[in-house]
Short mmCIF file of C-alpha atoms and ligand atoms in Angstrom, two decimals:
data_model
loop_
_atom_site.label_atom_id
_atom_site.label_comp_id
_atom_site.label_asym_id
_atom_site.label_seq_id
_atom_site.Cartn_x
_atom_site.Cartn_y
_atom_site.Cartn_z
CA MET F 1 21.23 -20.44 1.85
CA LEU F 2 23.15 -17.58 3.25
CA ASN F 3 24.56 -19.03 6.51
CA ARG F 4 23.52 -17.63 9.89
CA ASN F 5 26.90 -16.98 11.24
CA MET F 6 25.42 -16.70 14.64
CA GLY F 7 25.13 -20.34 15.74
CA GLU F 8 21.66 -21.20 16.67
CA LYS F 9 20.67 -17.73 17.88
CA GLU F 10 17.27 -16.54 16.64
CA ILE F 11 17.50 -13.31 14.95
CA GLN F 12 14.44 -11.00 15.35
CA ILE F 13 14.12 -7.97 13.14
CA LEU F 14 11.73 -5.08 13.67
CA ALA F 15 10.85 -3.54 10.33
CA ILE F 16 9.30 -0.31 9.39
CA GLU F 17 7.95 0.83 6.07
CA SER F 18 6.50 4.06 5.18
CA SER F 19 7.55 4.88 1.73
CA CYS F 20 4.13 5.73 0.16
CA ASP F 21 0.61 5.45 1.70
CA GLU F 22 0.94 2.51 4.22
CA THR F 23 2.37 2.96 7.53
CA ALA F 24 3.49 -0.41 8.40
CA ALA F 25 5.78 -2.33 11.07
CA ALA F 26 6.47 -6.10 11.40
CA VAL F 27 8.56 -8.53 13.50
CA VAL F 28 10.29 -11.18 11.51
CA LYS F 29 12.16 -14.23 12.94
CA ASN F 30 15.11 -15.67 11.11
CA GLY F 31 14.21 -13.96 7.86
CA ARG F 32 11.19 -16.10 6.85
CA GLU F 33 8.86 -16.37 9.87
CA VAL F 34 6.48 -13.53 10.27
CA LEU F 35 5.51 -12.92 13.84
CA SER F 36 3.42 -9.88 13.23
CA ASN F 37 2.67 -7.70 10.22
CA VAL F 38 0.66 -4.59 10.95
CA ILE F 39 -0.45 -2.18 8.19
CA SER F 40 -2.34 0.94 8.60
CA SER F 41 -3.49 1.82 5.17
CA GLN F 42 -4.32 5.32 4.01
CA ILE F 43 -6.15 4.30 0.76
CA ALA F 44 -9.54 5.53 1.96
CA LEU F 45 -8.14 8.94 2.69
CA HIS F 46 -6.46 9.33 -0.66
CA THR F 47 -9.47 7.93 -2.61
CA LEU F 48 -11.09 11.27 -1.90
CA TYR F 49 -8.38 12.98 -4.15
CA GLY F 50 -7.96 10.14 -6.80
CA GLY F 51 -4.47 9.38 -5.83
CA VAL F 52 -1.80 9.65 -3.16
CA VAL F 53 -1.27 13.18 -1.79
CA PRO F 54 2.35 13.24 -0.58
CA GLU F 55 1.69 15.99 2.16
CA ILE F 56 -1.34 14.04 3.63
CA ALA F 57 0.67 10.78 3.50
CA SER F 58 3.52 12.22 5.58
CA ARG F 59 1.19 13.63 8.19
CA LYS F 60 -0.80 10.35 8.47
CA HIS F 61 2.46 8.45 8.87
CA ILE F 62 3.41 10.68 11.79
CA GLU F 63 0.08 10.05 13.40
CA LYS F 64 0.34 6.28 13.13
CA ILE F 65 3.90 5.24 13.19
CA ASN F 66 4.33 4.79 17.01
CA GLN F 67 1.06 3.01 17.33
CA VAL F 68 1.86 0.57 14.49
CA ILE F 69 5.31 -0.17 16.01
CA GLU F 70 3.88 -0.90 19.36
CA GLU F 71 1.06 -3.17 17.87
CA ALA F 72 3.69 -5.14 15.83
CA LEU F 73 5.83 -5.86 18.98
CA GLU F 74 2.79 -6.78 21.02
CA GLU F 75 1.34 -9.07 18.47
CA ALA F 76 4.74 -10.72 18.07
CA GLY F 77 4.79 -11.25 21.79
CA THR F 78 8.20 -9.55 21.86
CA THR F 79 9.91 -6.40 23.19
CA LEU F 80 12.37 -3.85 21.86
CA GLN F 81 14.95 -5.37 24.21
CA GLN F 82 14.55 -8.84 22.47
CA ILE F 83 14.89 -7.39 18.94
CA ASP F 84 18.39 -7.85 17.25
CA ALA F 85 18.08 -5.11 14.65
CA ILE F 86 15.75 -2.44 13.18
CA ALA F 87 15.34 -2.48 9.39
CA VAL F 88 13.73 0.42 7.75
CA THR F 89 12.79 1.32 4.05
CA TYR F 90 14.95 4.49 3.14
CA GLY F 91 14.09 4.55 -0.59
CA PRO F 92 12.84 4.87 -3.19
CA GLY F 93 9.50 6.65 -2.37
CA LEU F 94 8.01 9.90 -1.40
CA VAL F 95 10.70 11.74 0.60
CA GLY F 96 8.29 13.18 3.37
CA ALA F 97 6.80 9.74 3.76
CA LEU F 98 10.12 7.81 3.94
CA LEU F 99 11.48 10.34 6.52
CA VAL F 100 8.78 9.30 9.04
CA GLY F 101 9.84 5.67 9.08
CA VAL F 102 13.59 6.46 8.83
CA SER F 103 13.37 8.95 11.86
CA ALA F 104 11.38 6.43 13.93
CA ALA F 105 13.91 3.69 13.19
CA LYS F 106 16.84 5.82 14.05
CA ALA F 107 15.29 7.09 17.25
CA LEU F 108 14.62 3.52 18.30
CA SER F 109 18.16 2.44 17.25
CA PHE F 110 19.71 5.32 19.32
CA ALA F 111 17.52 4.64 22.38
CA THR F 112 18.07 0.82 22.32
CA GLY F 113 21.53 0.64 20.87
CA LYS F 114 20.23 -2.06 18.37
CA PRO F 115 21.77 -1.91 14.85
CA LEU F 116 20.13 -0.06 12.23
CA VAL F 117 19.70 -1.63 8.75
CA GLY F 118 18.40 0.42 5.85
CA VAL F 119 16.43 -1.55 3.15
CA HIS F 120 15.62 -0.82 -0.42
CA HIS F 121 11.83 -0.91 -1.07
CA ILE F 122 12.18 -3.05 -4.16
CA GLU F 123 14.46 -5.38 -2.35
CA GLY F 124 11.59 -5.66 0.05
CA HIS F 125 9.13 -6.56 -2.55
CA ILE F 126 11.28 -9.20 -4.08
CA SER F 127 12.12 -10.69 -0.68
CA ALA F 128 8.24 -11.06 0.11
CA ASN F 129 8.58 -14.33 -1.98
CA PHE F 130 10.92 -15.81 0.66
CA ILE F 131 8.38 -15.74 3.28
CA GLU F 132 5.89 -18.37 2.13
CA ASN F 133 8.09 -20.25 -0.16
CA LYS F 134 10.71 -21.56 2.24
CA GLU F 135 12.52 -23.49 -0.40
CA LEU F 136 13.07 -20.49 -2.60
CA GLU F 137 16.63 -19.31 -2.99
CA PRO F 138 18.51 -17.26 -5.52
CA PRO F 139 19.25 -17.23 -8.38
CA PHE F 140 15.89 -16.40 -10.05
CA VAL F 141 14.31 -13.84 -12.10
CA CYS F 142 11.78 -11.61 -10.39
CA LEU F 143 9.12 -9.24 -11.99
CA VAL F 144 8.41 -6.36 -9.67
CA VAL F 145 5.26 -4.51 -10.65
CA SER F 146 3.73 -1.88 -8.47
CA GLY F 147 2.17 1.57 -8.50
CA GLY F 148 5.76 3.19 -8.86
CA HIS F 149 7.80 0.53 -10.40
CA SER F 150 8.04 -2.10 -13.16
CA HIS F 151 11.53 -3.89 -12.95
CA LEU F 152 12.66 -7.08 -14.30
CA VAL F 153 15.47 -8.14 -12.05
CA VAL F 154 17.79 -11.07 -12.08
CA VAL F 155 18.24 -11.98 -8.20
CA LYS F 156 21.82 -13.35 -8.36
CA ASP F 157 22.15 -13.91 -4.65
CA TYR F 158 20.68 -12.48 -1.50
CA GLY F 159 21.03 -8.83 -1.85
CA GLU F 160 22.70 -9.02 -5.26
CA TYR F 161 20.52 -7.84 -8.10
CA GLU F 162 20.82 -7.04 -11.77
CA ILE F 163 17.97 -5.05 -13.25
CA ILE F 164 17.76 -6.19 -16.82
CA GLY F 165 14.46 -4.31 -17.72
CA ARG F 166 12.43 -1.30 -16.48
CA THR F 167 9.63 0.84 -17.63
CA ARG F 168 10.40 3.84 -19.92
CA ASP F 169 7.36 5.71 -18.78
CA ASP F 170 4.42 4.56 -16.67
CA ALA F 171 4.65 1.74 -14.19
CA ALA F 172 2.26 -1.14 -14.61
CA GLY F 173 0.19 -0.12 -11.59
CA GLU F 174 0.04 3.43 -12.70
CA ALA F 175 -1.33 2.37 -16.13
CA PHE F 176 -3.96 0.30 -14.28
CA ASP F 177 -4.89 3.30 -12.20
CA LYS F 178 -5.04 5.71 -15.06
CA VAL F 179 -7.13 3.52 -17.17
CA ALA F 180 -9.48 2.62 -14.16
CA ARG F 181 -10.06 6.36 -13.78
CA ALA F 182 -10.73 6.91 -17.47
CA ILE F 183 -13.49 4.22 -17.43
CA GLY F 184 -14.91 5.65 -14.17
CA LEU F 185 -13.73 3.06 -11.71
CA GLY F 186 -11.98 5.32 -9.19
CA TYR F 187 -8.68 4.82 -7.13
CA PRO F 188 -6.92 2.43 -6.72
CA GLY F 189 -7.74 1.11 -10.05
CA GLY F 190 -5.86 -2.17 -10.28
CA PRO F 191 -8.12 -4.34 -8.08
CA LYS F 192 -11.26 -2.74 -9.67
CA ILE F 193 -9.90 -3.56 -13.27
CA ASP F 194 -9.02 -7.08 -11.99
CA LYS F 195 -12.67 -7.60 -10.96
CA LEU F 196 -14.42 -5.99 -13.88
CA SER F 197 -12.23 -7.75 -16.44
CA LYS F 198 -13.89 -11.05 -15.24
CA GLU F 199 -17.05 -10.06 -16.90
CA GLY F 200 -15.42 -8.80 -20.23
CA ASN F 201 -14.00 -10.36 -23.25
CA PRO F 202 -9.96 -9.84 -23.42
CA GLU F 203 -10.12 -10.26 -27.08
CA ALA F 204 -12.87 -7.67 -27.68
CA ILE F 205 -10.53 -4.77 -28.48
CA HIS F 206 -7.00 -5.07 -29.75
CA PHE F 207 -4.82 -2.67 -27.84
CA PRO F 208 -1.02 -2.30 -28.68
CA ARG F 209 1.73 -4.38 -27.02
CA ALA F 210 4.79 -2.04 -26.97
CA LYS F 211 8.28 -3.23 -27.79
CA VAL F 212 11.19 -1.08 -26.79
CA GLU F 213 13.81 -1.17 -29.48
CA GLU F 214 16.91 -0.61 -27.52
CA ASN F 215 16.20 -3.24 -24.78
CA MET F 216 13.93 -6.18 -25.32
CA TYR F 217 13.38 -6.46 -21.49
CA ASP F 218 12.17 -2.83 -21.10
CA PHE F 219 8.43 -1.90 -20.80
CA SER F 220 6.50 1.00 -21.98
CA PHE F 221 2.81 1.44 -21.06
CA SER F 222 1.98 5.05 -21.93
CA GLY F 223 1.16 4.18 -25.62
CA LEU F 224 -1.27 1.61 -24.31
CA LYS F 225 -2.85 4.10 -22.02
CA SER F 226 -3.16 6.59 -24.67
CA ALA F 227 -4.70 3.83 -27.07
CA VAL F 228 -7.39 3.16 -24.44
CA LEU F 229 -8.12 6.87 -24.06
CA ASN F 230 -8.28 7.33 -27.88
CA TYR F 231 -10.65 4.14 -28.01
CA LEU F 232 -13.03 5.76 -25.30
CA ASN F 233 -12.91 9.25 -27.17
CA SER F 234 -13.79 7.71 -30.60
CA CYS F 235 -16.68 5.80 -28.96
CA GLU F 236 -17.88 9.03 -27.47
CA MET F 237 -17.61 10.93 -30.71
CA LYS F 238 -19.36 8.21 -32.51
CA GLY F 239 -22.16 8.04 -29.85
CA GLU F 240 -21.41 4.46 -29.18
CA THR F 241 -21.84 2.96 -25.65
CA VAL F 242 -18.71 1.63 -24.31
CA ASN F 243 -18.55 -1.91 -22.73
CA THR F 244 -16.19 -1.00 -19.81
CA ALA F 245 -15.74 -4.78 -18.92
CA ASP F 246 -14.33 -5.34 -22.43
CA VAL F 247 -12.13 -2.32 -22.22
CA ALA F 248 -10.83 -3.49 -18.82
CA ALA F 249 -10.23 -7.04 -19.98
CA SER F 250 -8.56 -6.05 -23.21
CA PHE F 251 -6.31 -3.39 -21.61
CA GLN F 252 -5.30 -5.95 -18.87
CA LYS F 253 -4.59 -8.67 -21.43
CA ALA F 254 -2.42 -6.28 -23.24
CA VAL F 255 -0.37 -5.60 -20.09
CA ILE F 256 -0.13 -9.20 -19.03
CA ASP F 257 0.94 -10.35 -22.46
CA VAL F 258 3.96 -8.06 -22.47
CA LEU F 259 4.77 -8.85 -18.87
CA VAL F 260 4.66 -12.65 -19.53
CA GLU F 261 6.60 -12.38 -22.75
CA HIS F 262 9.39 -10.31 -21.52
CA SER F 263 9.80 -12.17 -18.14
CA LEU F 264 9.87 -15.63 -19.39
CA HIS F 265 12.13 -14.71 -22.14
CA ALA F 266 14.48 -13.45 -19.53
CA VAL F 267 14.33 -16.70 -17.45
CA LYS F 268 15.28 -18.69 -20.48
CA GLU F 269 18.12 -16.27 -21.73
CA TYR F 270 19.76 -16.25 -18.14
CA GLY F 271 19.58 -20.05 -18.01
CA LEU F 272 17.35 -20.13 -14.84
CA ASP F 273 14.47 -22.21 -14.01
CA LYS F 274 12.75 -20.14 -11.23
CA PHE F 275 10.53 -16.94 -11.61
CA ALA F 276 8.78 -14.78 -9.05
CA ILE F 277 6.41 -11.95 -9.13
CA ALA F 278 6.16 -9.13 -6.56
CA GLY F 279 4.58 -5.69 -6.08
CA GLY F 280 0.84 -4.66 -5.82
CA VAL F 281 0.13 -5.57 -9.39
CA ALA F 282 1.37 -9.14 -8.64
CA SER F 283 -2.07 -9.70 -6.80
CA ASN F 284 -3.82 -9.47 -10.19
CA SER F 285 -5.76 -12.66 -10.69
CA SER F 286 -5.40 -13.05 -14.41
CA LEU F 287 -1.69 -12.15 -14.27
CA ARG F 288 -1.15 -14.91 -11.76
CA GLU F 289 -3.08 -17.41 -13.98
CA ALA F 290 -1.23 -16.44 -17.06
CA PHE F 291 2.15 -16.81 -15.42
CA GLU F 292 1.05 -20.12 -13.71
CA LYS F 293 0.02 -21.58 -17.26
CA GLU F 294 3.01 -20.36 -19.08
CA CYS F 295 5.66 -21.40 -16.50
CA GLN F 296 4.09 -24.80 -16.27
CA SER F 297 4.29 -25.35 -19.99
CA LYS F 298 7.97 -24.23 -20.01
CA GLY F 299 9.06 -26.20 -16.86
CA ILE F 300 9.74 -22.98 -14.79
CA LYS F 301 8.79 -23.10 -11.13
CA PHE F 302 6.57 -20.03 -10.45
CA TYR F 303 6.56 -18.19 -7.05
CA TYR F 304 4.24 -15.37 -5.73
CA PRO F 305 3.34 -14.03 -2.51
CA SER F 306 -0.10 -13.69 -1.02
CA PRO F 307 -1.89 -10.50 -1.77
CA ILE F 308 -1.23 -9.05 1.71
CA LEU F 309 2.56 -9.46 1.04
CA CYS F 310 2.33 -7.95 -2.55
CA THR F 311 1.06 -4.68 -1.31
CA ASP F 312 3.42 -2.48 0.61
CA ASN F 313 4.08 -4.14 4.05
CA ALA F 314 6.86 -4.24 6.60
CA ALA F 315 7.25 -7.91 6.76
CA MET F 316 8.96 -8.05 3.46
CA ILE F 317 11.29 -5.25 4.74
CA GLY F 318 11.99 -7.51 7.65
CA THR F 319 13.00 -10.44 5.43
CA ALA F 320 15.18 -8.27 3.18
CA GLY F 321 16.65 -6.60 6.40
CA TYR F 322 17.48 -9.96 7.85
CA TYR F 323 19.70 -10.95 4.82
CA GLU F 324 21.25 -7.42 4.85
CA TYR F 325 21.93 -7.83 8.60
CA LEU F 326 23.58 -11.26 7.90
CA LYS F 327 25.84 -9.77 5.36
CA GLY F 328 26.79 -7.07 7.72
CA THR F 329 25.00 -4.12 6.43
CA ARG F 330 24.67 -1.54 9.26
CA HIS F 331 23.72 2.08 8.81
CA GLY F 332 24.69 5.12 11.16
CA PHE F 333 22.45 7.81 12.46
CA ASP F 334 23.22 9.78 9.17
CA LEU F 335 20.85 7.36 7.31
CA ASN F 336 18.65 9.55 5.26
CA ALA F 337 15.52 9.11 3.01
CA VAL F 338 16.58 8.66 -0.61
CA PRO F 339 13.52 9.19 -2.75
CA ASN F 340 15.20 7.78 -6.02
CA LEU F 341 17.52 5.12 -4.42
CA LYS F 342 18.81 2.67 -7.01
CA LEU F 343 18.51 -1.04 -6.33
CA GLY F 344 21.87 -2.59 -5.16
CA GLU F 345 23.10 0.98 -4.12
CA ARG F 346 24.25 1.43 -0.46
O1 KG4 M 1 3.18 -2.27 -4.20
P1 KG4 M 1 2.06 -1.34 -4.12
O2 KG4 M 1 0.98 -1.63 -3.02
O3 KG4 M 1 2.58 0.06 -3.83
C1 KG4 M 1 3.64 0.58 -4.60
O4 KG4 M 1 4.79 0.41 -4.15
O5 KG4 M 1 3.41 1.29 -5.47
O6 KG4 M 1 1.36 -1.25 -5.48
C2 KG4 M 1 0.08 -0.52 -5.71
C3 KG4 M 1 -0.45 -0.70 -7.10
C4 KG4 M 1 -1.56 0.36 -7.55
O7 KG4 M 1 -1.23 0.91 -8.70
C5 KG4 M 1 -2.66 -0.71 -7.62
O8 KG4 M 1 -3.72 -0.26 -8.56
C6 KG4 M 1 -2.05 -1.98 -8.14
O9 KG4 M 1 -0.79 -1.87 -7.30
N1 KG4 M 1 -2.86 -3.11 -7.84
C7 KG4 M 1 -3.26 -3.94 -8.81
C8 KG4 M 1 -3.99 -5.02 -8.08
N2 KG4 M 1 -4.01 -4.74 -6.79
C9 KG4 M 1 -3.27 -3.70 -6.59
N3 KG4 M 1 -3.23 -4.08 -10.11
C10 KG4 M 1 -3.80 -4.90 -10.80
N4 KG4 M 1 -4.54 -5.92 -10.26
C11 KG4 M 1 -4.76 -5.94 -8.99
N5 KG4 M 1 -5.38 -6.90 -8.38
ZN1 ZN M 2 5.65 -0.89 -3.14
#
């Protein structure tokens, strides 16, 4: 494990996350102990519009940010004076949303003189695995699947990543959300498809499993989404009733098959024996079961965070921020929101 070059001193990180529709703050001790994890979700608000409205997200973040930070400090039983550093997500994400967290973190850093550590949102999602799995250490392969990302990453060391696969079109969560909307389930679709699938037959309809010629680890979900839409249209034209549970289960199975195949192939090819999942879609119950089963049969140790740590939260940013802090990462007051920040970029 990365050595804490600071003797036995405890390191407390105040972390802030506001990249999309969650205003969140947390206090994390020594990287893996969550003292508080406060999340103010805007989901109910955006549900009215069928998806995240960026302008509304920014405004809500401004309303909530100070309150969420205060709550996180209070719940942790600590104060700004006792905090060692302030970590904040500065990308990728919605620029207006990110700016709220970044500005709050810069203001706190300026006022207290505590160091500022900018964190990559995906690095946060990956690091969520360190919180409940104290023994987990790099190297391992991590599949990050959320509303905005589908990345297959080799975590070589703390803060050292190689992205070996990514989606060419829709993110996995985006595909769940779009298919859910098409079968009338509403937003956010992932959890609803997860639930409805339990009543359906995953073998009822064969939807395509896309392969990307140029890179065996890349994903493509737009063809699958179109196949579902075509299936729904053709049922309508023929006057057939659609069994939405079968559609949900068959679609979900098609996504999972591809994710499992690509991920476990990567673990083998890179000579590793540990695999982790992260991001909102990583809460999917069938996805977890499929990985659990396949990893067990292949002798791979499988790691996954609790659902509350899969969704956007600040505890994961605190953990990633801690390892960045130990490595000496410090940002100045010129830190800006970077909506398309690349993983591993400083
Ligand atoms: O990580 P996250 O909270 O936010 C982003 O960074 O995007 O991920 C949200 C995504 C949404 O697309 C949501 O539908 C999906 O994760 N999701 C799920 C489940 N829970 C959330 N997808 C499938 N099954 C679930 N149980
Ligand atoms: Zn996320």
